[in-house]
């Protein structure tokens, strides 16, 4: 991975951690996602129009289908993640999702996009996954699994977390294909994908307009932060995918877990500093191996 690609990934990871801290503290649901999506459409419209000018008329059915598929997977990802949070603990769902997503995305890039991976890079992927596990609590997950009162919630968290990770890998591969193979603008991939997501999120808000209004008044500031930082971070990732193999970029993004832990303090509800230190070392080593590999 080039220094430029690595720099883009690290900046994107910091932005991802920042907006996730805001989103977690807000405790929003699908209505929060809709508010952020609407803000995004307005705030990024000038850049979106600039990127689309003279380009969209040349798109065929394949380009539109790929972006629609990306939007659908993104919606399923968000709803699956929220479902997991309702049935289990964030400290189970989040690390499983963020740990399995890059592994599956890397495997998919090797099989679908024809990428290759050195032994050093493969060790880097494993290092990042292990680091995410320790940063989120590590062996404490297994202790919960043996507690009769916790077992059902842990199993639910593992299942929904793995499903979320598969969806993360899904939209990563689809968007990677869009920018690497179809050579679509990362700006358009994010902006048009968000435009397609709005109709899927809108019906729930329309069914309870009063409730949506209350959520808007309470959470619009946080949604605005997400609408600014979220697209910026993801567009940087997509530009990095143009410069480096997707199988390297996807796991390197998980350094955001380290940033989130440092910025959010108790974001994952764990206070064991030794485990966090082990996780940080594993992630740093893994990202370094990906850069070298």
C-alpha atoms as a printed R data frame, in Angstrom:
    type eleno elety resid chain resno       x       y       z
1   ATOM     1    CA   UNK     A     1   0.000   0.000   0.000
2   ATOM     2    CA   UNK     A     2   1.415   3.390  -0.987
3   ATOM     3    CA   UNK     A     3   2.005   6.163   1.544
4   ATOM     4    CA   UNK     A     4  -0.749   8.223  -0.101
5   ATOM     5    CA   UNK     A     5  -3.307   5.415   0.166
6   ATOM     6    CA   UNK     A     6  -2.319   4.728   3.769
7   ATOM     7    CA   UNK     A     7  -2.625   8.417   4.622
8   ATOM     8    CA   UNK     A     8  -6.118   8.552   3.089
9   ATOM     9    CA   UNK     A     9  -7.167   5.476   5.071
10  ATOM    10    CA   UNK     A    10  -5.865   6.870   8.361
11  ATOM    11    CA   UNK     A    11  -7.604  10.234   7.904
12  ATOM    12    CA   UNK     A    12 -10.791   8.412   6.890
13  ATOM    13    CA   UNK     A    13 -10.531   6.178   9.969
14  ATOM    14    CA   UNK     A    14 -10.279   9.219  12.234
15  ATOM    15    CA   UNK     A    15 -13.337  10.804  10.590
16  ATOM    16    CA   UNK     A    16 -15.226   7.504  10.867
17  ATOM    17    CA   UNK     A    17 -14.418   7.299  14.576
18  ATOM    18    CA   UNK     A    18 -15.514  10.889  15.176
19  ATOM    19    CA   UNK     A    19 -18.938  10.552  13.576
20  ATOM    20    CA   UNK     A    20 -19.503   7.127  15.141
21  ATOM    21    CA   UNK     A    21 -18.856   8.562  18.596
22  ATOM    22    CA   UNK     A    22 -21.459  11.250  17.860
23  ATOM    23    CA   UNK     A    23 -23.941   8.696  16.500
24  ATOM    24    CA   UNK     A    24 -23.477   6.304  19.424
25  ATOM    25    CA   UNK     A    25 -23.979   9.039  22.003
26  ATOM    26    CA   UNK     A    26 -27.067  10.255  20.171
27  ATOM    27    CA   UNK     A    27 -28.669   6.804  20.243
28  ATOM    28    CA   UNK     A    28 -30.505   7.370  16.976
29  ATOM    29    CA   UNK     A    29 -32.439   4.883  14.879
30  ATOM    30    CA   UNK     A    30 -33.513   4.753  11.225
31  ATOM    31    CA   UNK     A    31 -35.085   8.213  11.590
32  ATOM    32    CA   UNK     A    32 -31.700   9.587  12.600
33  ATOM    33    CA   UNK     A    33 -30.190   7.969   9.504
34  ATOM    34    CA   UNK     A    34 -32.838   9.636   7.345
35  ATOM    35    CA   UNK     A    35 -32.141  13.069   8.826
36  ATOM    36    CA   UNK     A    36 -28.425  12.628   8.186
37  ATOM    37    CA   UNK     A    37 -29.145  11.457   4.633
38  ATOM    38    CA   UNK     A    38 -31.311  14.524   3.937
39  ATOM    39    CA   UNK     A    39 -28.630  16.846   5.288
40  ATOM    40    CA   UNK     A    40 -26.085  15.044   3.133
41  ATOM    41    CA   UNK     A    41 -28.152  15.571  -0.016
42  ATOM    42    CA   UNK     A    42 -28.301  19.320   0.626
43  ATOM    43    CA   UNK     A    43 -24.788  19.971   1.919
44  ATOM    44    CA   UNK     A    44 -22.976  17.912  -0.701
45  ATOM    45    CA   UNK     A    45 -25.259  18.862  -3.616
46  ATOM    46    CA   UNK     A    46 -22.809  21.367  -5.197
47  ATOM    47    CA   UNK     A    47 -19.995  18.802  -5.229
48  ATOM    48    CA   UNK     A    48 -22.371  16.089  -6.379
49  ATOM    49    CA   UNK     A    49 -23.646  18.207  -9.283
50  ATOM    50    CA   UNK     A    50 -20.083  19.121 -10.230
51  ATOM    51    CA   UNK     A    51 -19.013  15.452 -10.272
52  ATOM    52    CA   UNK     A    52 -22.158  14.402 -12.174
53  ATOM    53    CA   UNK     A    53 -22.000  17.132 -14.828
54  ATOM    54    CA   UNK     A    54 -21.650  15.483 -18.224
55  ATOM    55    CA   UNK     A    55 -21.035  12.075 -16.626
56  ATOM    56    CA   UNK     A    56 -24.451  10.656 -15.730
57  ATOM    57    CA   UNK     A    57 -25.757  10.681 -19.358
58  ATOM    58    CA   UNK     A    58 -22.971   8.241 -20.240
59  ATOM    59    CA   UNK     A    59 -23.924   5.749 -17.560
60  ATOM    60    CA   UNK     A    60 -25.598   2.557 -18.636
61  ATOM    61    CA   UNK     A    61 -27.731  -0.010 -16.862
62  ATOM    62    CA   UNK     A    62 -24.684  -1.591 -15.199
63  ATOM    63    CA   UNK     A    63 -23.589   1.586 -13.424
64  ATOM    64    CA   UNK     A    64 -27.072   2.368 -12.107
65  ATOM    65    CA   UNK     A    65 -27.619  -1.254 -11.043
66  ATOM    66    CA   UNK     A    66 -24.355  -1.364  -9.108
67  ATOM    67    CA   UNK     A    67 -25.162   1.828  -7.196
68  ATOM    68    CA   UNK     A    68 -28.715   0.681  -6.475
69  ATOM    69    CA   UNK     A    69 -27.337  -2.607  -5.154
70  ATOM    70    CA   UNK     A    70 -24.916  -0.666  -2.957
71  ATOM    71    CA   UNK     A    71 -27.780   1.423  -1.555
72  ATOM    72    CA   UNK     A    72 -29.870  -1.659  -0.759
73  ATOM    73    CA   UNK     A    73 -26.977  -3.380   1.014
74  ATOM    74    CA   UNK     A    74 -26.250  -0.205   3.000
75  ATOM    75    CA   UNK     A    75 -29.871  -0.070   4.200
76  ATOM    76    CA   UNK     A    76 -29.834  -3.746   5.208
77  ATOM    77    CA   UNK     A    77 -26.516  -3.168   6.964
78  ATOM    78    CA   UNK     A    78 -27.913  -0.358   9.081
79  ATOM    79    CA   UNK     A    79 -31.152  -2.146  10.003
80  ATOM    80    CA   UNK     A    80 -29.278  -5.377  10.801
81  ATOM    81    CA   UNK     A    81 -26.858  -3.523  13.037
82  ATOM    82    CA   UNK     A    82 -29.715  -1.858  14.934
83  ATOM    83    CA   UNK     A    83 -31.491  -5.206  15.287
84  ATOM    84    CA   UNK     A    84 -28.352  -6.695  16.793
85  ATOM    85    CA   UNK     A    85 -28.085  -3.834  19.264
86  ATOM    86    CA   UNK     A    86 -31.668  -4.439  20.399
87  ATOM    87    CA   UNK     A    87 -31.083  -8.149  20.998
88  ATOM    88    CA   UNK     A    88 -27.555  -8.102  22.365
89  ATOM    89    CA   UNK     A    89 -24.782  -5.902  23.724
90  ATOM    90    CA   UNK     A    90 -22.849  -3.385  21.679
91  ATOM    91    CA   UNK     A    91 -19.635  -4.935  23.031
92  ATOM    92    CA   UNK     A    92 -20.525  -8.171  21.226
93  ATOM    93    CA   UNK     A    93 -22.198  -6.959  18.038
94  ATOM    94    CA   UNK     A    94 -19.826  -4.118  17.144
95  ATOM    95    CA   UNK     A    95 -16.484  -5.971  17.368
96  ATOM    96    CA   UNK     A    96 -17.838  -9.051  15.601
97  ATOM    97    CA   UNK     A    97 -19.192  -6.876  12.785
98  ATOM    98    CA   UNK     A    98 -16.068  -4.754  12.425
99  ATOM    99    CA   UNK     A    99 -13.820  -7.808  12.743
100 ATOM   100    CA   UNK     A   100 -15.546 -10.120  10.259
101 ATOM   101    CA   UNK     A   101 -16.322  -7.392   7.699
102 ATOM   102    CA   UNK     A   102 -12.704  -6.726   6.642
103 ATOM   103    CA   UNK     A   103 -11.854 -10.435   6.597
104 ATOM   104    CA   UNK     A   104 -14.775 -11.220   4.287
105 ATOM   105    CA   UNK     A   105 -14.095  -8.139   2.157
106 ATOM   106    CA   UNK     A   106 -10.457  -9.146   1.734
107 ATOM   107    CA   UNK     A   107 -11.446 -12.700   0.771
108 ATOM   108    CA   UNK     A   108 -14.040 -11.363  -1.670
109 ATOM   109    CA   UNK     A   109 -11.484  -9.022  -3.255
110 ATOM   110    CA   UNK     A   110  -9.136 -11.957  -3.779
111 ATOM   111    CA   UNK     A   111 -11.837 -14.105  -5.372
112 ATOM   112    CA   UNK     A   112 -14.008 -11.529  -7.202
113 ATOM   113    CA   UNK     A   113 -11.609  -8.735  -8.126
114 ATOM   114    CA   UNK     A   114  -8.642 -11.010  -8.789
115 ATOM   115    CA   UNK     A   115  -6.351  -9.317  -6.263
116 ATOM   116    CA   UNK     A   116  -3.360 -11.008  -4.661
117 ATOM   117    CA   UNK     A   117  -2.015 -10.860  -1.116
118 ATOM   118    CA   UNK     A   118   1.446 -11.511   0.253
119 ATOM   119    CA   UNK     A   119   2.098 -13.462   3.456
120 ATOM   120    CA   UNK     A   120   3.004 -10.191   5.209
121 ATOM   121    CA   UNK     A   121  -0.291  -8.579   4.167
122 ATOM   122    CA   UNK     A   122  -2.255 -11.671   5.236
123 ATOM   123    CA   UNK     A   123  -0.632 -11.428   8.669
124 ATOM   124    CA   UNK     A   124  -1.651  -7.769   8.705
125 ATOM   125    CA   UNK     A   125  -5.304  -8.671   8.078
126 ATOM   126    CA   UNK     A   126  -5.173 -11.210  10.900
127 ATOM   127    CA   UNK     A   127  -3.488  -8.676  13.190
128 ATOM   128    CA   UNK     A   128  -6.211  -6.106  12.604
129 ATOM   129    CA   UNK     A   129  -8.965  -8.664  13.274
130 ATOM   130    CA   UNK     A   130  -7.320  -9.826  16.505
131 ATOM   131    CA   UNK     A   131  -6.752  -6.219  17.556
132 ATOM   132    CA   UNK     A   132 -10.431  -5.378  17.088
133 ATOM   133    CA   UNK     A   133 -11.334  -8.392  19.219
134 ATOM   134    CA   UNK     A   134  -9.071  -7.351  22.101
135 ATOM   135    CA   UNK     A   135  -9.999  -3.680  21.839
136 ATOM   136    CA   UNK     A   136 -13.637  -4.669  22.336
137 ATOM   137    CA   UNK     A   137 -13.069  -6.759  25.444
138 ATOM   138    CA   UNK     A   138 -11.333  -9.898  24.228
139 ATOM   139    CA   UNK     A   139 -11.728 -13.015  26.366
140 ATOM   140    CA   UNK     A   140 -14.548 -11.351  28.270
141 ATOM   141    CA   UNK     A   141 -16.825 -12.313  25.379
142 ATOM   142    CA   UNK     A   142 -16.161 -16.006  26.028
143 ATOM   143    CA   UNK     A   143 -16.785 -15.541  29.751
144 ATOM   144    CA   UNK     A   144 -20.200 -14.083  28.953
145 ATOM   145    CA   UNK     A   145 -20.939 -16.996  26.633
146 ATOM   146    CA   UNK     A   146 -20.592 -19.434  29.576
147 ATOM   147    CA   UNK     A   147 -22.937 -17.436  31.795
148 ATOM   148    CA   UNK     A   148 -26.446 -18.949  31.489
149 ATOM   149    CA   UNK     A   149 -28.016 -15.521  31.863
150 ATOM   150    CA   UNK     A   150 -25.796 -14.005  29.182
151 ATOM   151    CA   UNK     A   151 -25.533 -16.937  26.759
152 ATOM   152    CA   UNK     A   152 -28.620 -16.144  24.684
153 ATOM   153    CA   UNK     A   153 -27.674 -12.490  24.290
154 ATOM   154    CA   UNK     A   154 -24.102 -13.384  23.349
155 ATOM   155    CA   UNK     A   155 -25.298 -15.909  20.746
156 ATOM   156    CA   UNK     A   156 -27.666 -13.329  19.310
157 ATOM   157    CA   UNK     A   157 -24.847 -10.797  19.225
158 ATOM   158    CA   UNK     A   158 -22.518 -13.208  17.449
159 ATOM   159    CA   UNK     A   159 -25.164 -14.029  14.846
160 ATOM   160    CA   UNK     A   160 -26.317 -10.492  14.140
161 ATOM   161    CA   UNK     A   161 -22.756  -9.185  14.346
162 ATOM   162    CA   UNK     A   162 -21.601 -11.725  11.766
163 ATOM   163    CA   UNK     A   163 -24.541 -10.825   9.516
164 ATOM   164    CA   UNK     A   164 -23.628  -7.158   9.836
165 ATOM   165    CA   UNK     A   165 -20.018  -7.979   8.984
166 ATOM   166    CA   UNK     A   166 -21.144  -9.831   5.862
167 ATOM   167    CA   UNK     A   167 -23.130  -6.771   4.781
168 ATOM   168    CA   UNK     A   168 -20.118  -4.520   5.448
169 ATOM   169    CA   UNK     A   169 -18.098  -6.786   3.179
170 ATOM   170    CA   UNK     A   170 -20.926  -6.679   0.631
171 ATOM   171    CA   UNK     A   171 -21.101  -2.917   0.214
172 ATOM   172    CA   UNK     A   172 -17.292  -2.675   0.397
173 ATOM   173    CA   UNK     A   173 -16.942  -5.059  -2.544
174 ATOM   174    CA   UNK     A   174 -19.737  -3.420  -4.544
175 ATOM   175    CA   UNK     A   175 -18.361   0.074  -4.068
176 ATOM   176    CA   UNK     A   176 -14.827  -1.179  -4.674
177 ATOM   177    CA   UNK     A   177 -15.989  -2.669  -7.976
178 ATOM   178    CA   UNK     A   178 -17.632   0.647  -8.858
179 ATOM   179    CA   UNK     A   179 -14.473   2.706  -8.397
180 ATOM   180    CA   UNK     A   180 -11.832   0.172  -9.488
181 ATOM   181    CA   UNK     A   181 -13.501  -1.612 -12.400
182 ATOM   182    CA   UNK     A   182 -16.224   0.756 -13.591
183 ATOM   183    CA   UNK     A   183 -13.992   3.763 -12.726
184 ATOM   184    CA   UNK     A   184 -16.888   5.723 -11.258
185 ATOM   185    CA   UNK     A   185 -16.146   8.849  -9.260
186 ATOM   186    CA   UNK     A   186 -15.973   8.073  -5.510
187 ATOM   187    CA   UNK     A   187 -17.944  11.279  -4.943
188 ATOM   188    CA   UNK     A   188 -20.772  10.049  -7.157
189 ATOM   189    CA   UNK     A   189 -20.694   6.547  -5.671
190 ATOM   190    CA   UNK     A   190 -21.330   7.999  -2.226
191 ATOM   191    CA   UNK     A   191 -23.737  10.767  -3.237
192 ATOM   192    CA   UNK     A   192 -25.919   8.762  -5.632
193 ATOM   193    CA   UNK     A   193 -25.876   5.800  -3.250
194 ATOM   194    CA   UNK     A   194 -27.176   8.054  -0.488
195 ATOM   195    CA   UNK     A   195 -29.859   9.422  -2.816
196 ATOM   196    CA   UNK     A   196 -31.041   5.866  -3.477
197 ATOM   197    CA   UNK     A   197 -31.122   5.098   0.263
198 ATOM   198    CA   UNK     A   198 -33.573   7.881   1.099
199 ATOM   199    CA   UNK     A   199 -36.685   6.178  -0.409
200 ATOM   200    CA   UNK     A   200 -35.971   3.083   1.698
201 ATOM   201    CA   UNK     A   201 -35.739   5.139   4.908
202 ATOM   202    CA   UNK     A   202 -38.618   7.529   4.204
203 ATOM   203    CA   UNK     A   203 -41.704   5.282   4.748
204 ATOM   204    CA   UNK     A   204 -40.993   4.696   8.456
205 ATOM   205    CA   UNK     A   205 -40.742   8.452   9.053
206 ATOM   206    CA   UNK     A   206 -43.968   9.154   7.164
207 ATOM   207    CA   UNK     A   207 -45.903   6.629   9.259
208 ATOM   208    CA   UNK     A   208 -45.158   8.612  12.428
209 ATOM   209    CA   UNK     A   209 -44.678  12.234  11.394
210 ATOM   210    CA   UNK     A   210 -45.071  13.617  14.907
211 ATOM   211    CA   UNK     A   211 -42.436  11.246  16.255
212 ATOM   212    CA   UNK     A   212 -40.152  12.094  13.352
213 ATOM   213    CA   UNK     A   213 -40.530  15.790  14.131
214 ATOM   214    CA   UNK     A   214 -39.537  15.184  17.741
215 ATOM   215    CA   UNK     A   215 -36.481  13.221  16.661
216 ATOM   216    CA   UNK     A   216 -35.552  15.970  14.195
217 ATOM   217    CA   UNK     A   217 -35.645  18.656  16.897
218 ATOM   218    CA   UNK     A   218 -33.643  16.551  19.322
219 ATOM   219    CA   UNK     A   219 -31.027  15.062  16.993
220 ATOM   220    CA   UNK     A   220 -30.532  17.365  13.997
221 ATOM   221    CA   UNK     A   221 -27.196  18.715  15.274
222 ATOM   222    CA   UNK     A   222 -25.717  15.242  15.596
223 ATOM   223    CA   UNK     A   223 -27.136  14.268  12.209
224 ATOM   224    CA   UNK     A   224 -25.482  17.333  10.701
225 ATOM   225    CA   UNK     A   225 -22.093  16.217  12.051
226 ATOM   226    CA   UNK     A   226 -22.626  12.748  10.572
227 ATOM   227    CA   UNK     A   227 -23.674  14.258   7.226
228 ATOM   228    CA   UNK     A   228 -20.447  16.253   7.057
229 ATOM   229    CA   UNK     A   229 -17.885  13.768   8.349
230 ATOM   230    CA   UNK     A   230 -19.401  10.476   7.123
231 ATOM   231    CA   UNK     A   231 -19.281  11.127   3.354
232 ATOM   232    CA   UNK     A   232 -15.881  12.805   3.583
233 ATOM   233    CA   UNK     A   233 -14.370   9.794   5.308
234 ATOM   234    CA   UNK     A   234 -15.954   7.243   2.955
235 ATOM   235    CA   UNK     A   235 -14.963   9.152  -0.191
236 ATOM   236    CA   UNK     A   236 -11.352   9.167   1.048
237 ATOM   237    CA   UNK     A   237 -11.585   5.385   1.502
238 ATOM   238    CA   UNK     A   238 -12.869   4.958  -2.052
239 ATOM   239    CA   UNK     A   239 -10.020   7.073  -3.392
240 ATOM   240    CA   UNK     A   240  -7.621   4.878  -1.420
241 ATOM   241    CA   UNK     A   241  -9.219   1.823  -3.064
242 ATOM   242    CA   UNK     A   242  -8.239   3.287  -6.430
243 ATOM   243    CA   UNK     A   243  -4.613   3.483  -5.303
244 ATOM   244    CA   UNK     A   244  -4.257   0.221  -3.381
245 ATOM   245    CA   UNK     A   245  -5.788  -3.284  -3.317
246 ATOM   246    CA   UNK     A   246  -9.201  -3.422  -1.675
247 ATOM   247    CA   UNK     A   247  -8.001  -6.441   0.311
248 ATOM   248    CA   UNK     A   248  -5.485  -4.107   2.001
249 ATOM   249    CA   UNK     A   249  -7.671  -1.023   2.406
250 ATOM   250    CA   UNK     A   250 -10.686  -2.786   3.981
251 ATOM   251    CA   UNK     A   251  -8.861  -4.131   7.060
252 ATOM   252    CA   UNK     A   252  -6.704  -1.008   7.416
253 ATOM   253    CA   UNK     A   253  -9.935   0.990   7.898
254 ATOM   254    CA   UNK     A   254 -10.430  -0.784  11.228
255 ATOM   255    CA   UNK     A   255  -7.833   1.463  12.831
256 ATOM   256    CA   UNK     A   256 -10.976   3.555  13.378
257 ATOM   257    CA   UNK     A   257 -11.736   1.168  16.267
258 ATOM   258    CA   UNK     A   258  -8.568   2.410  17.955
259 ATOM   259    CA   UNK     A   259  -9.453   6.047  17.320
260 ATOM   260    CA   UNK     A   260 -13.002   5.468  18.568
261 ATOM   261    CA   UNK     A   261 -11.734   3.911  21.790
262 ATOM   262    CA   UNK     A   262  -9.361   6.827  22.388
263 ATOM   263    CA   UNK     A   263 -11.918   9.520  21.509
264 ATOM   264    CA   UNK     A   264 -15.042   7.911  22.921
265 ATOM   265    CA   UNK     A   265 -13.530   6.664  26.170
266 ATOM   266    CA   UNK     A   266 -16.088   4.037  27.139
267 ATOM   267    CA   UNK     A   267 -17.677   3.738  23.712
268 ATOM   268    CA   UNK     A   268 -17.554  -0.062  23.889
269 ATOM   269    CA   UNK     A   269 -18.281  -0.220  27.613
270 ATOM   270    CA   UNK     A   270 -14.911  -1.777  28.523
271 ATOM   271    CA   UNK     A   271 -12.509  -0.343  31.071
272 ATOM   272    CA   UNK     A   272  -9.622  -2.858  30.844
273 ATOM   273    CA   UNK     A   273  -6.710  -0.733  29.700
274 ATOM   274    CA   UNK     A   274  -4.365  -3.706  29.288
275 ATOM   275    CA   UNK     A   275  -6.688  -5.339  26.759
276 ATOM   276    CA   UNK     A   276  -7.053  -2.037  24.924
277 ATOM   277    CA   UNK     A   277  -3.267  -1.714  24.792
278 ATOM   278    CA   UNK     A   278  -2.925  -5.226  23.339
279 ATOM   279    CA   UNK     A   279  -5.618  -4.421  20.787
280 ATOM   280    CA   UNK     A   280  -3.936  -1.150  19.852
281 ATOM   281    CA   UNK     A   281  -0.591  -2.888  19.321
282 ATOM   282    CA   UNK     A   282  -2.202  -5.592  17.156
283 ATOM   283    CA   UNK     A   283  -4.044  -3.057  15.004
284 ATOM   284    CA   UNK     A   284  -0.976  -0.852  14.604
285 ATOM   285    CA   UNK     A   285   1.146  -3.861  13.680
286 ATOM   286    CA   UNK     A   286  -1.504  -5.137  11.288
287 ATOM   287    CA   UNK     A   287  -1.834  -1.816   9.496
288 ATOM   288    CA   UNK     A   288   1.956  -1.592   9.269
289 ATOM   289    CA   UNK     A   289   2.102  -5.059   7.717
290 ATOM   290    CA   UNK     A   290  -0.611  -4.073   5.206
291 ATOM   291    CA   UNK     A   291   1.412  -0.992   4.281
292 ATOM   292    CA   UNK     A   292   4.532  -3.072   3.709
293 ATOM   293    CA   UNK     A   293   2.672  -5.920   1.995
